[in-house]
PDB file of N, CA and C in Angstrom:
ATOM      1  N   UNK Q   1      10.371   8.098  -8.273  1.00 64.00           N
ATOM      2  CA  UNK Q   1      10.822   6.759  -7.316  1.00 64.00           C
ATOM      3  C   UNK Q   1      10.110   5.812  -7.981  1.00 64.00           C
ATOM      4  N   UNK Q   2      10.782   4.656  -8.329  1.00 87.00           N
ATOM      5  CA  UNK Q   2      10.356   3.485  -8.764  1.00 87.00           C
ATOM      6  C   UNK Q   2       9.969   2.656  -7.793  1.00 87.00           C
ATOM      7  N   UNK Q   3       8.817   1.862  -7.987  1.00 93.00           N
ATOM      8  CA  UNK Q   3       8.420   0.807  -6.936  1.00 93.00           C
ATOM      9  C   UNK Q   3       9.193  -0.353  -6.980  1.00 93.00           C
ATOM     10  N   UNK Q   4       9.380  -0.794  -5.640  1.00 95.00           N
ATOM     11  CA  UNK Q   4      10.070  -1.969  -5.289  1.00 95.00           C
ATOM     12  C   UNK Q   4       9.005  -3.186  -4.816  1.00 95.00           C
ATOM     13  N   UNK Q   5       9.008  -4.196  -5.681  1.00 94.00           N
ATOM     14  CA  UNK Q   5       8.258  -5.276  -5.397  1.00 94.00           C
ATOM     15  C   UNK Q   5       9.293  -6.522  -4.951  1.00 94.00           C
ATOM     16  N   UNK Q   6       8.971  -7.166  -3.761  1.00 95.00           N
ATOM     17  CA  UNK Q   6       9.683  -8.339  -3.339  1.00 95.00           C
ATOM     18  C   UNK Q   6       8.618  -9.553  -3.836  1.00 95.00           C
ATOM     19  N   UNK Q   7       9.156 -10.104  -4.863  1.00 92.00           N
ATOM     20  CA  UNK Q   7       8.542 -11.182  -5.472  1.00 92.00           C
ATOM     21  C   UNK Q   7       8.365 -12.322  -4.494  1.00 92.00           C
ATOM     22  N   UNK Q   8       9.386 -12.579  -3.775  1.00 93.00           N
ATOM     23  CA  UNK Q   8       9.312 -13.737  -2.828  1.00 93.00           C
ATOM     24  C   UNK Q   8       8.090 -13.663  -1.869  1.00 93.00           C
ATOM     25  N   UNK Q   9       7.641 -12.390  -1.515  1.00 92.00           N
ATOM     26  CA  UNK Q   9       6.317 -12.148  -0.750  1.00 92.00           C
ATOM     27  C   UNK Q   9       5.177 -12.683  -1.657  1.00 92.00           C
ATOM     28  N   UNK Q  10       5.331 -12.234  -2.895  1.00 90.00           N
ATOM     29  CA  UNK Q  10       3.986 -12.561  -3.797  1.00 90.00           C
ATOM     30  C   UNK Q  10       4.070 -14.050  -3.947  1.00 90.00           C
ATOM     31  N   UNK Q  11       5.065 -14.707  -4.097  1.00 91.00           N
ATOM     32  CA  UNK Q  11       5.096 -16.234  -4.405  1.00 91.00           C
ATOM     33  C   UNK Q  11       4.726 -16.864  -2.971  1.00 91.00           C
ATOM     34  N   UNK Q  12       5.211 -16.370  -1.939  1.00 93.00           N
ATOM     35  CA  UNK Q  12       4.553 -17.157  -0.543  1.00 93.00           C
ATOM     36  C   UNK Q  12       3.124 -16.709  -0.345  1.00 93.00           C
ATOM     37  N   UNK Q  13       2.563 -15.723  -0.797  1.00 91.00           N
ATOM     38  CA  UNK Q  13       1.098 -15.564  -0.651  1.00 91.00           C
ATOM     39  C   UNK Q  13       0.473 -16.364  -1.886  1.00 91.00           C
ATOM     40  N   UNK Q  14       1.052 -16.561  -2.747  1.00 92.00           N
ATOM     41  CA  UNK Q  14       0.149 -17.254  -4.004  1.00 92.00           C
ATOM     42  C   UNK Q  14       0.282 -18.681  -3.326  1.00 92.00           C
ATOM     43  N   UNK Q  15       1.341 -19.357  -2.766  1.00 93.00           N
ATOM     44  CA  UNK Q  15       1.357 -20.602  -2.304  1.00 93.00           C
ATOM     45  C   UNK Q  15       0.425 -20.646  -1.214  1.00 93.00           C
ATOM     46  N   UNK Q  16       0.310 -19.703  -0.311  1.00 93.00           N
ATOM     47  CA  UNK Q  16      -0.675 -19.784   0.877  1.00 93.00           C
ATOM     48  C   UNK Q  16      -2.035 -19.540   0.333  1.00 93.00           C
ATOM     49  N   UNK Q  17      -2.357 -18.794  -0.502  1.00 93.00           N
ATOM     50  CA  UNK Q  17      -3.784 -18.621  -0.885  1.00 93.00           C
ATOM     51  C   UNK Q  17      -4.390 -19.675  -2.034  1.00 93.00           C
ATOM     52  N   UNK Q  18      -3.308 -20.270  -2.724  1.00 92.00           N
ATOM     53  CA  UNK Q  18      -3.748 -20.984  -3.812  1.00 92.00           C
ATOM     54  C   UNK Q  18      -4.504 -20.341  -4.934  1.00 92.00           C
ATOM     55  N   UNK Q  19      -5.835 -21.029  -5.257  1.00 94.00           N
ATOM     56  CA  UNK Q  19      -6.729 -20.597  -6.089  1.00 94.00           C
ATOM     57  C   UNK Q  19      -7.313 -19.238  -5.904  1.00 94.00           C
ATOM     58  N   UNK Q  20      -7.298 -18.851  -4.581  1.00 94.00           N
ATOM     59  CA  UNK Q  20      -7.770 -17.555  -4.131  1.00 94.00           C
ATOM     60  C   UNK Q  20      -6.813 -16.412  -4.432  1.00 94.00           C
ATOM     61  N   UNK Q  21      -5.579 -16.759  -4.737  1.00 92.00           N
ATOM     62  CA  UNK Q  21      -4.527 -15.747  -4.794  1.00 92.00           C
ATOM     63  C   UNK Q  21      -4.853 -14.663  -5.910  1.00 92.00           C
ATOM     64  N   UNK Q  22      -5.124 -14.683  -7.053  1.00 92.00           N
ATOM     65  CA  UNK Q  22      -5.431 -13.622  -8.205  1.00 92.00           C
ATOM     66  C   UNK Q  22      -6.616 -12.776  -7.656  1.00 92.00           C
ATOM     67  N   UNK Q  23      -7.827 -13.421  -7.210  1.00 93.00           N
ATOM     68  CA  UNK Q  23      -8.947 -12.448  -6.578  1.00 93.00           C
ATOM     69  C   UNK Q  23      -8.530 -11.528  -5.468  1.00 93.00           C
ATOM     70  N   UNK Q  24      -7.697 -12.233  -4.754  1.00 93.00           N
ATOM     71  CA  UNK Q  24      -7.065 -11.508  -3.425  1.00 93.00           C
ATOM     72  C   UNK Q  24      -6.146 -10.470  -3.762  1.00 93.00           C
ATOM     73  N   UNK Q  25      -5.330 -10.651  -4.810  1.00 92.00           N
ATOM     74  CA  UNK Q  25      -4.391  -9.601  -5.111  1.00 92.00           C
ATOM     75  C   UNK Q  25      -5.299  -8.413  -5.812  1.00 92.00           C
ATOM     76  N   UNK Q  26      -6.263  -8.869  -6.713  1.00 92.00           N
ATOM     77  CA  UNK Q  26      -6.777  -7.786  -7.239  1.00 92.00           C
ATOM     78  C   UNK Q  26      -7.597  -6.997  -6.398  1.00 92.00           C
ATOM     79  N   UNK Q  27      -8.211  -7.554  -5.286  1.00 93.00           N
ATOM     80  CA  UNK Q  27      -8.789  -6.796  -4.192  1.00 93.00           C
ATOM     81  C   UNK Q  27      -7.997  -5.900  -3.665  1.00 93.00           C
ATOM     82  N   UNK Q  28      -6.667  -6.516  -3.201  1.00 92.00           N
ATOM     83  CA  UNK Q  28      -5.579  -5.826  -2.479  1.00 92.00           C
ATOM     84  C   UNK Q  28      -5.185  -4.554  -3.405  1.00 92.00           C
ATOM     85  N   UNK Q  29      -5.198  -4.731  -4.611  1.00 94.00           N
ATOM     86  CA  UNK Q  29      -4.851  -3.492  -5.688  1.00 94.00           C
ATOM     87  C   UNK Q  29      -5.796  -2.331  -5.383  1.00 94.00           C
ATOM     88  N   UNK Q  30      -7.201  -2.722  -5.360  1.00 95.00           N
ATOM     89  CA  UNK Q  30      -8.199  -1.750  -5.154  1.00 95.00           C
ATOM     90  C   UNK Q  30      -8.254  -1.106  -3.707  1.00 95.00           C
ATOM     91  N   UNK Q  31      -7.713  -1.713  -2.787  1.00 95.00           N
ATOM     92  CA  UNK Q  31      -7.549  -1.588  -1.262  1.00 95.00           C
ATOM     93  C   UNK Q  31      -6.393  -0.517  -1.354  1.00 95.00           C
ATOM     94  N   UNK Q  32      -5.384  -0.627  -2.157  1.00 96.00           N
ATOM     95  CA  UNK Q  32      -4.274   0.377  -2.226  1.00 96.00           C
ATOM     96  C   UNK Q  32      -4.879   1.710  -2.485  1.00 96.00           C
ATOM     97  N   UNK Q  33      -5.702   1.616  -3.394  1.00 96.00           N
ATOM     98  CA  UNK Q  33      -6.090   3.063  -3.918  1.00 96.00           C
ATOM     99  C   UNK Q  33      -7.174   3.585  -2.969  1.00 96.00           C
ATOM    100  N   UNK Q  34      -8.125   2.892  -2.529  1.00 97.00           N
ATOM    101  CA  UNK Q  34      -9.090   3.125  -1.451  1.00 97.00           C
ATOM    102  C   UNK Q  34      -8.394   3.792  -0.270  1.00 97.00           C
ATOM    103  N   UNK Q  35      -7.230   3.114   0.274  1.00 97.00           N
ATOM    104  CA  UNK Q  35      -6.620   3.515   1.580  1.00 97.00           C
ATOM    105  C   UNK Q  35      -6.021   4.820   1.444  1.00 97.00           C
ATOM    106  N   UNK Q  36      -5.191   4.695   0.047  1.00 97.00           N
ATOM    107  CA  UNK Q  36      -4.622   6.080  -0.158  1.00 97.00           C
ATOM    108  C   UNK Q  36      -5.645   7.358  -0.244  1.00 97.00           C
ATOM    109  N   UNK Q  37      -6.747   7.062  -0.789  1.00 97.00           N
ATOM    110  CA  UNK Q  37      -7.932   8.146  -0.718  1.00 97.00           C
ATOM    111  C   UNK Q  37      -8.233   8.591   0.696  1.00 97.00           C
ATOM    112  N   UNK Q  38      -8.276   7.418   1.448  1.00 97.00           N
ATOM    113  CA  UNK Q  38      -8.711   7.759   2.860  1.00 97.00           C
ATOM    114  C   UNK Q  38      -7.713   8.586   3.556  1.00 97.00           C
ATOM    115  N   UNK Q  39      -6.472   8.237   3.492  1.00 98.00           N
ATOM    116  CA  UNK Q  39      -5.351   8.991   4.137  1.00 98.00           C
ATOM    117  C   UNK Q  39      -5.445  10.296   3.709  1.00 98.00           C
ATOM    118  N   UNK Q  40      -5.701  10.661   2.239  1.00 97.00           N
ATOM    119  CA  UNK Q  40      -5.798  12.107   1.655  1.00 97.00           C
ATOM    120  C   UNK Q  40      -6.925  12.765   2.331  1.00 97.00           C
ATOM    121  N   UNK Q  41      -7.843  12.107   2.090  1.00 97.00           N
ATOM    122  CA  UNK Q  41      -9.152  12.795   2.851  1.00 97.00           C
ATOM    123  C   UNK Q  41      -9.045  13.155   4.198  1.00 97.00           C
ATOM    124  N   UNK Q  42      -8.501  12.284   5.018  1.00 97.00           N
ATOM    125  CA  UNK Q  42      -8.706  12.464   6.536  1.00 97.00           C
ATOM    126  C   UNK Q  42      -7.413  13.250   7.145  1.00 97.00           C
ATOM    127  N   UNK Q  43      -6.352  13.438   6.511  1.00 97.00           N
ATOM    128  CA  UNK Q  43      -5.171  13.766   7.170  1.00 97.00           C
ATOM    129  C   UNK Q  43      -5.549  15.210   7.574  1.00 97.00           C
ATOM    130  N   UNK Q  44      -6.297  16.160   7.028  1.00 94.00           N
ATOM    131  CA  UNK Q  44      -6.571  17.482   7.576  1.00 94.00           C
ATOM    132  C   UNK Q  44      -7.643  17.423   8.546  1.00 94.00           C
ATOM    133  N   UNK Q  45      -8.471  16.516   8.720  1.00 95.00           N
ATOM    134  CA  UNK Q  45      -9.659  16.520   9.582  1.00 95.00           C
ATOM    135  C   UNK Q  45      -9.661  15.508  10.793  1.00 95.00           C
ATOM    136  N   UNK Q  46      -9.115  14.121  10.590  1.00 97.00           N
ATOM    137  CA  UNK Q  46      -9.218  13.294  11.532  1.00 97.00           C
ATOM    138  C   UNK Q  46      -7.952  12.286  11.645  1.00 97.00           C
ATOM    139  N   UNK Q  47      -7.023  12.732  12.276  1.00 95.00           N
ATOM    140  CA  UNK Q  47      -5.690  12.335  12.379  1.00 95.00           C
ATOM    141  C   UNK Q  47      -5.761  10.652  12.894  1.00 95.00           C
ATOM    142  N   UNK Q  48      -6.667  10.336  13.553  1.00 97.00           N
ATOM    143  CA  UNK Q  48      -6.880   8.930  13.981  1.00 97.00           C
ATOM    144  C   UNK Q  48      -7.030   8.343  12.752  1.00 97.00           C
ATOM    145  N   UNK Q  49      -8.105   8.617  12.133  1.00 97.00           N
ATOM    146  CA  UNK Q  49      -8.516   7.846  10.899  1.00 97.00           C
ATOM    147  C   UNK Q  49      -7.351   7.838   9.939  1.00 97.00           C
ATOM    148  N   UNK Q  50      -6.689   8.846   9.659  1.00 97.00           N
ATOM    149  CA  UNK Q  50      -5.513   9.068   8.597  1.00 97.00           C
ATOM    150  C   UNK Q  50      -4.612   8.008   9.093  1.00 97.00           C
ATOM    151  N   UNK Q  51      -4.050   7.950  10.294  1.00 98.00           N
ATOM    152  CA  UNK Q  51      -3.026   7.069  10.957  1.00 98.00           C
ATOM    153  C   UNK Q  51      -3.572   5.802  10.748  1.00 98.00           C
ATOM    154  N   UNK Q  52      -4.685   5.366  10.975  1.00 98.00           N
ATOM    155  CA  UNK Q  52      -5.304   3.870  10.854  1.00 98.00           C
ATOM    156  C   UNK Q  52      -5.240   3.534   9.561  1.00 98.00           C
ATOM    157  N   UNK Q  53      -5.549   4.395   8.478  1.00 98.00           N
ATOM    158  CA  UNK Q  53      -5.564   4.027   7.008  1.00 98.00           C
ATOM    159  C   UNK Q  53      -4.004   3.818   6.547  1.00 98.00           C
ATOM    160  N   UNK Q  54      -3.177   4.639   7.009  1.00 98.00           N
ATOM    161  CA  UNK Q  54      -1.868   4.695   6.582  1.00 98.00           C
ATOM    162  C   UNK Q  54      -1.233   3.168   7.093  1.00 98.00           C
ATOM    163  N   UNK Q  55      -1.573   2.791   8.322  1.00 98.00           N
ATOM    164  CA  UNK Q  55      -1.157   1.602   8.888  1.00 98.00           C
ATOM    165  C   UNK Q  55      -1.596   0.455   8.225  1.00 98.00           C
ATOM    166  N   UNK Q  56      -3.079   0.402   7.868  1.00 97.00           N
ATOM    167  CA  UNK Q  56      -3.443  -0.713   6.795  1.00 97.00           C
ATOM    168  C   UNK Q  56      -2.849  -0.503   5.513  1.00 97.00           C
ATOM    169  N   UNK Q  57      -2.539   0.505   5.056  1.00 97.00           N
ATOM    170  CA  UNK Q  57      -1.976   0.410   3.648  1.00 97.00           C
ATOM    171  C   UNK Q  57      -0.548  -0.079   3.825  1.00 97.00           C
ATOM    172  N   UNK Q  58       0.142   0.225   4.721  1.00 97.00           N
ATOM    173  CA  UNK Q  58       1.408  -0.331   5.158  1.00 97.00           C
ATOM    174  C   UNK Q  58       1.440  -1.859   5.145  1.00 97.00           C
ATOM    175  N   UNK Q  59       0.440  -2.344   5.793  1.00 96.00           N
ATOM    176  CA  UNK Q  59       0.470  -3.594   6.237  1.00 96.00           C
ATOM    177  C   UNK Q  59      -0.014  -4.589   4.945  1.00 96.00           C
ATOM    178  N   UNK Q  60      -1.021  -4.128   4.208  1.00 94.00           N
ATOM    179  CA  UNK Q  60      -1.499  -4.799   3.012  1.00 94.00           C
ATOM    180  C   UNK Q  60      -0.424  -4.676   1.953  1.00 94.00           C
ATOM    181  N   UNK Q  61       0.323  -3.406   1.751  1.00 96.00           N
ATOM    182  CA  UNK Q  61       1.396  -3.462   0.775  1.00 96.00           C
ATOM    183  C   UNK Q  61       2.564  -4.381   1.218  1.00 96.00           C
ATOM    184  N   UNK Q  62       2.811  -4.523   2.369  1.00 95.00           N
ATOM    185  CA  UNK Q  62       3.997  -5.337   2.766  1.00 95.00           C
ATOM    186  C   UNK Q  62       3.685  -6.896   2.571  1.00 95.00           C
ATOM    187  N   UNK Q  63       2.501  -7.256   2.812  1.00 92.00           N
ATOM    188  CA  UNK Q  63       1.857  -8.683   2.615  1.00 92.00           C
ATOM    189  C   UNK Q  63       2.119  -9.134   1.114  1.00 92.00           C
ATOM    190  N   UNK Q  64       1.922  -8.124   0.312  1.00 92.00           N
ATOM    191  CA  UNK Q  64       1.819  -8.563  -1.175  1.00 92.00           C
ATOM    192  C   UNK Q  64       3.131  -8.024  -1.952  1.00 92.00           C
ATOM    193  N   UNK Q  65       4.180  -7.866  -0.957  1.00 94.00           N
ATOM    194  CA  UNK Q  65       5.492  -7.411  -1.611  1.00 94.00           C
ATOM    195  C   UNK Q  65       5.777  -5.952  -2.178  1.00 94.00           C
ATOM    196  N   UNK Q  66       4.726  -4.952  -1.996  1.00 96.00           N
ATOM    197  CA  UNK Q  66       4.898  -3.745  -2.443  1.00 96.00           C
ATOM    198  C   UNK Q  66       5.841  -2.972  -1.269  1.00 96.00           C
ATOM    199  N   UNK Q  67       6.987  -3.165  -1.325  1.00 97.00           N
ATOM    200  CA  UNK Q  67       7.964  -2.738  -0.282  1.00 97.00           C
ATOM    201  C   UNK Q  67       8.179  -1.265  -0.127  1.00 97.00           C
ATOM    202  N   UNK Q  68       8.317  -0.640  -1.165  1.00 97.00           N
ATOM    203  CA  UNK Q  68       8.477   0.883  -1.344  1.00 97.00           C
ATOM    204  C   UNK Q  68       7.072   1.396  -0.972  1.00 97.00           C
ATOM    205  N   UNK Q  69       5.912   1.043  -1.386  1.00 97.00           N
ATOM    206  CA  UNK Q  69       4.699   1.584  -0.932  1.00 97.00           C
ATOM    207  C   UNK Q  69       4.500   1.504   0.618  1.00 97.00           C
ATOM    208  N   UNK Q  70       4.861   0.251   0.948  1.00 97.00           N
ATOM    209  CA  UNK Q  70       5.010   0.035   2.533  1.00 97.00           C
ATOM    210  C   UNK Q  70       5.663   0.957   3.305  1.00 97.00           C
ATOM    211  N   UNK Q  71       6.892   1.202   2.670  1.00 97.00           N
ATOM    212  CA  UNK Q  71       7.707   2.216   3.490  1.00 97.00           C
ATOM    213  C   UNK Q  71       7.195   3.621   3.305  1.00 97.00           C
ATOM    214  N   UNK Q  72       6.546   3.977   2.481  1.00 98.00           N
ATOM    215  CA  UNK Q  72       6.197   5.494   2.242  1.00 98.00           C
ATOM    216  C   UNK Q  72       4.807   5.381   3.314  1.00 98.00           C
ATOM    217  N   UNK Q  73       3.914   4.598   3.254  1.00 98.00           N
ATOM    218  CA  UNK Q  73       2.829   4.539   4.282  1.00 98.00           C
ATOM    219  C   UNK Q  73       3.293   4.379   5.612  1.00 98.00           C
ATOM    220  N   UNK Q  74       4.305   3.764   5.983  1.00 98.00           N
ATOM    221  CA  UNK Q  74       4.985   3.779   7.219  1.00 98.00           C
ATOM    222  C   UNK Q  74       5.510   5.045   7.850  1.00 98.00           C
ATOM    223  N   UNK Q  75       6.321   5.696   6.578  1.00 98.00           N
ATOM    224  CA  UNK Q  75       6.524   7.047   7.120  1.00 98.00           C
ATOM    225  C   UNK Q  75       5.623   7.976   7.465  1.00 98.00           C
ATOM    226  N   UNK Q  76       4.392   8.021   6.800  1.00 98.00           N
ATOM    227  CA  UNK Q  76       3.452   8.795   6.951  1.00 98.00           C
ATOM    228  C   UNK Q  76       2.530   8.360   8.388  1.00 98.00           C
ATOM    229  N   UNK Q  77       2.461   7.026   8.685  1.00 98.00           N
ATOM    230  CA  UNK Q  77       2.022   6.568   9.971  1.00 98.00           C
ATOM    231  C   UNK Q  77       2.754   6.954  11.234  1.00 98.00           C
ATOM    232  N   UNK Q  78       4.040   6.828  10.854  1.00 98.00           N
ATOM    233  CA  UNK Q  78       5.103   7.210  12.152  1.00 98.00           C
ATOM    234  C   UNK Q  78       4.964   8.643  12.255  1.00 98.00           C
ATOM    235  N   UNK Q  79       5.029   9.597  11.179  1.00 97.00           N
ATOM    236  CA  UNK Q  79       4.892  11.007  11.284  1.00 97.00           C
ATOM    237  C   UNK Q  79       3.538  11.522  11.911  1.00 97.00           C
ATOM    238  N   UNK Q  80       2.349  10.928  11.655  1.00 97.00           N
ATOM    239  CA  UNK Q  80       1.179  11.206  12.304  1.00 97.00           C
ATOM    240  C   UNK Q  80       1.292  10.758  13.828  1.00 97.00           C
ATOM    241  N   UNK Q  81       1.871   9.649  14.090  1.00 97.00           N
ATOM    242  CA  UNK Q  81       1.698   9.164  15.595  1.00 97.00           C
ATOM    243  C   UNK Q  81       2.662   9.992  16.420  1.00 97.00           C
ATOM    244  N   UNK Q  82       3.556  10.782  15.585  1.00 97.00           N
ATOM    245  CA  UNK Q  82       4.548  11.694  16.377  1.00 97.00           C
ATOM    246  C   UNK Q  82       4.110  13.114  16.356  1.00 97.00           C
ATOM    247  N   UNK Q  83       2.644  13.238  15.735  1.00 95.00           N
ATOM    248  CA  UNK Q  83       2.081  14.324  15.526  1.00 95.00           C
ATOM    249  C   UNK Q  83       2.691  15.496  14.641  1.00 95.00           C
ATOM    250  N   UNK Q  84       3.586  14.784  13.637  1.00 96.00           N
ATOM    251  CA  UNK Q  84       4.219  15.617  12.814  1.00 96.00           C
ATOM    252  C   UNK Q  84       3.517  15.683  11.391  1.00 96.00           C
ATOM    253  N   UNK Q  85       2.425  16.357  11.558  1.00 96.00           N
ATOM    254  CA  UNK Q  85       1.359  16.355  10.370  1.00 96.00           C
ATOM    255  C   UNK Q  85       1.835  16.847   9.293  1.00 96.00           C
ATOM    256  N   UNK Q  86       2.923  18.025   9.138  1.00 96.00           N
ATOM    257  CA  UNK Q  86       3.250  18.562   7.942  1.00 96.00           C
ATOM    258  C   UNK Q  86       4.429  17.480   7.277  1.00 96.00           C
ATOM    259  N   UNK Q  87       4.925  16.857   8.067  1.00 97.00           N
ATOM    260  CA  UNK Q  87       5.881  15.665   7.550  1.00 97.00           C
ATOM    261  C   UNK Q  87       5.162  14.764   6.894  1.00 97.00           C
ATOM    262  N   UNK Q  88       4.016  14.219   7.450  1.00 97.00           N
ATOM    263  CA  UNK Q  88       3.041  13.240   6.786  1.00 97.00           C
ATOM    264  C   UNK Q  88       2.479  13.933   5.551  1.00 97.00           C
ATOM    265  N   UNK Q  89       2.085  15.105   5.648  1.00 97.00           N
ATOM    266  CA  UNK Q  89       1.540  15.560   4.253  1.00 97.00           C
ATOM    267  C   UNK Q  89       2.733  15.837   3.320  1.00 97.00           C
ATOM    268  N   UNK Q  90       3.872  15.967   3.479  1.00 96.00           N
ATOM    269  CA  UNK Q  90       5.074  16.218   2.718  1.00 96.00           C
ATOM    270  C   UNK Q  90       5.139  14.719   1.903  1.00 96.00           C
ATOM    271  N   UNK Q  91       4.471  13.553   2.468  1.00 96.00           N
ATOM    272  CA  UNK Q  91       4.812  12.326   1.699  1.00 96.00           C
ATOM    273  C   UNK Q  91       3.582  11.944   1.007  1.00 96.00           C
ATOM    274  N   UNK Q  92       2.580  12.715   0.906  1.00 94.00           N
ATOM    275  CA  UNK Q  92       1.347  12.355   0.179  1.00 94.00           C
ATOM    276  C   UNK Q  92       1.599  12.018  -1.275  1.00 94.00           C
ATOM    277  N   UNK Q  93       2.296  13.095  -1.815  1.00 92.00           N
ATOM    278  CA  UNK Q  93       2.447  12.801  -3.479  1.00 92.00           C
ATOM    279  C   UNK Q  93       3.445  11.503  -3.692  1.00 92.00           C
ATOM    280  N   UNK Q  94       4.208  11.265  -2.777  1.00 96.00           N
ATOM    281  CA  UNK Q  94       5.053  10.207  -2.787  1.00 96.00           C
ATOM    282  C   UNK Q  94       4.221   9.008  -2.661  1.00 96.00           C
ATOM    283  N   UNK Q  95       3.415   8.869  -1.880  1.00 97.00           N
ATOM    284  CA  UNK Q  95       2.268   7.826  -1.682  1.00 97.00           C
ATOM    285  C   UNK Q  95       1.575   7.567  -2.975  1.00 97.00           C
ATOM    286  N   UNK Q  96       1.013   8.592  -3.558  1.00 96.00           N
ATOM    287  CA  UNK Q  96       0.261   8.467  -4.683  1.00 96.00           C
ATOM    288  C   UNK Q  96       1.054   7.865  -5.725  1.00 96.00           C
ATOM    289  N   UNK Q  97       2.300   8.354  -5.976  1.00 96.00           N
ATOM    290  CA  UNK Q  97       2.980   7.685  -7.115  1.00 96.00           C
ATOM    291  C   UNK Q  97       3.426   6.193  -6.658  1.00 96.00           C
ATOM    292  N   UNK Q  98       3.548   5.883  -5.501  1.00 97.00           N
ATOM    293  CA  UNK Q  98       3.888   4.461  -5.103  1.00 97.00           C
ATOM    294  C   UNK Q  98       2.702   3.653  -5.361  1.00 97.00           C
ATOM    295  N   UNK Q  99       1.475   4.223  -5.115  1.00 97.00           N
ATOM    296  CA  UNK Q  99       0.455   3.466  -5.257  1.00 97.00           C
ATOM    297  C   UNK Q  99       0.196   3.009  -6.813  1.00 97.00           C
ATOM    298  N   UNK Q 100       0.329   4.048  -7.647  1.00 96.00           N
ATOM    299  CA  UNK Q 100       0.435   3.792  -9.179  1.00 96.00           C
ATOM    300  C   UNK Q 100       1.397   2.902  -9.459  1.00 96.00           C
ATOM    301  N   UNK Q 101       2.415   3.198  -9.198  1.00 96.00           N
ATOM    302  CA  UNK Q 101       3.589   2.440  -9.593  1.00 96.00           C
ATOM    303  C   UNK Q 101       3.533   0.825  -9.255  1.00 96.00           C
ATOM    304  N   UNK Q 102       3.207   0.828  -7.835  1.00 96.00           N
ATOM    305  CA  UNK Q 102       3.088  -0.707  -7.340  1.00 96.00           C
ATOM    306  C   UNK Q 102       2.033  -1.471  -8.101  1.00 96.00           C
ATOM    307  N   UNK Q 103       0.806  -0.850  -8.043  1.00 94.00           N
ATOM    308  CA  UNK Q 103      -0.249  -1.441  -8.772  1.00 94.00           C
ATOM    309  C   UNK Q 103       0.198  -1.931 -10.109  1.00 94.00           C
ATOM    310  N   UNK Q 104       0.768  -1.231 -10.876  1.00 94.00           N
ATOM    311  CA  UNK Q 104       1.275  -1.416 -12.242  1.00 94.00           C
ATOM    312  C   UNK Q 104       2.138  -2.692 -12.299  1.00 94.00           C
ATOM    313  N   UNK Q 105       3.260  -2.680 -11.442  1.00 94.00           N
ATOM    314  CA  UNK Q 105       4.127  -3.636 -11.199  1.00 94.00           C
ATOM    315  C   UNK Q 105       3.540  -5.196 -10.832  1.00 94.00           C
ATOM    316  N   UNK Q 106       2.647  -4.852  -9.817  1.00 94.00           N
ATOM    317  CA  UNK Q 106       1.785  -6.041  -9.338  1.00 94.00           C
ATOM    318  C   UNK Q 106       0.904  -6.692 -10.583  1.00 94.00           C
ATOM    319  N   UNK Q 107       0.330  -5.986 -11.135  1.00 92.00           N
ATOM    320  CA  UNK Q 107      -0.618  -6.152 -12.394  1.00 92.00           C
ATOM    321  C   UNK Q 107       0.366  -6.882 -13.339  1.00 92.00           C
ATOM    322  N   UNK Q 108       1.487  -6.330 -13.784  1.00 91.00           N
ATOM    323  CA  UNK Q 108       2.147  -6.910 -14.758  1.00 91.00           C
ATOM    324  C   UNK Q 108       2.735  -8.391 -14.179  1.00 91.00           C
ATOM    325  N   UNK Q 109       3.122  -8.325 -13.158  1.00 89.00           N
ATOM    326  CA  UNK Q 109       3.646  -9.698 -12.311  1.00 89.00           C
ATOM    327  C   UNK Q 109       2.538 -10.662 -12.439  1.00 89.00           C
ATOM    328  N   UNK Q 110       1.256 -10.122 -12.139  1.00 86.00           N
ATOM    329  CA  UNK Q 110       0.034 -11.303 -11.983  1.00 86.00           C
ATOM    330  C   UNK Q 110      -0.230 -11.782 -13.522  1.00 86.00           C
ATOM    331  N   UNK Q 111      -0.150 -10.906 -14.577  1.00 88.00           N
ATOM    332  CA  UNK Q 111      -0.318 -11.395 -16.003  1.00 88.00           C
ATOM    333  C   UNK Q 111       0.642 -12.142 -16.470  1.00 88.00           C
ATOM    334  N   UNK Q 112       2.002 -11.851 -16.084  1.00 86.00           N
ATOM    335  CA  UNK Q 112       3.126 -12.699 -16.598  1.00 86.00           C
ATOM    336  C   UNK Q 112       3.499 -13.849 -15.818  1.00 86.00           C
ATOM    337  N   UNK Q 113       2.735 -14.141 -14.720  1.00 71.00           N
ATOM    338  CA  UNK Q 113       2.947 -15.343 -14.134  1.00 71.00           C
ATOM    339  C   UNK Q 113       1.687 -16.532 -14.225  1.00 71.00           C
ATOM    340  N   UNK Q 114       0.864 -16.035 -15.042  1.00 58.00           N
ATOM    341  CA  UNK Q 114      -0.100 -16.885 -15.420  1.00 58.00           C
ATOM    342  C   UNK Q 114       0.268 -17.870 -16.522  1.00 58.00           C
TER     343      UNK Q 114
END
């Protein structure tokens, strides 16, 4: 599955953050990985933490236009809230793929927009 990036979100955040945009986006990209890892580490032992991390990943991704990543994180969050843990676990590989693909596209956008 290819990552879907909403460039309008990126442009809006760039306008809002000004000189702080590049550093904030770079930080956000590391957060994608950290939150993905937190979801993976806690999904078998702490559903509340897994849900919270999926929610944070969903929100962070959406703010920076990583829509397909946000969608997968939302699916995991909703499954966990419904206590459908197996359904959430089934999305973990997709989550990992979306983190990698979204980071790649966002980094490319960042370097090509400078």
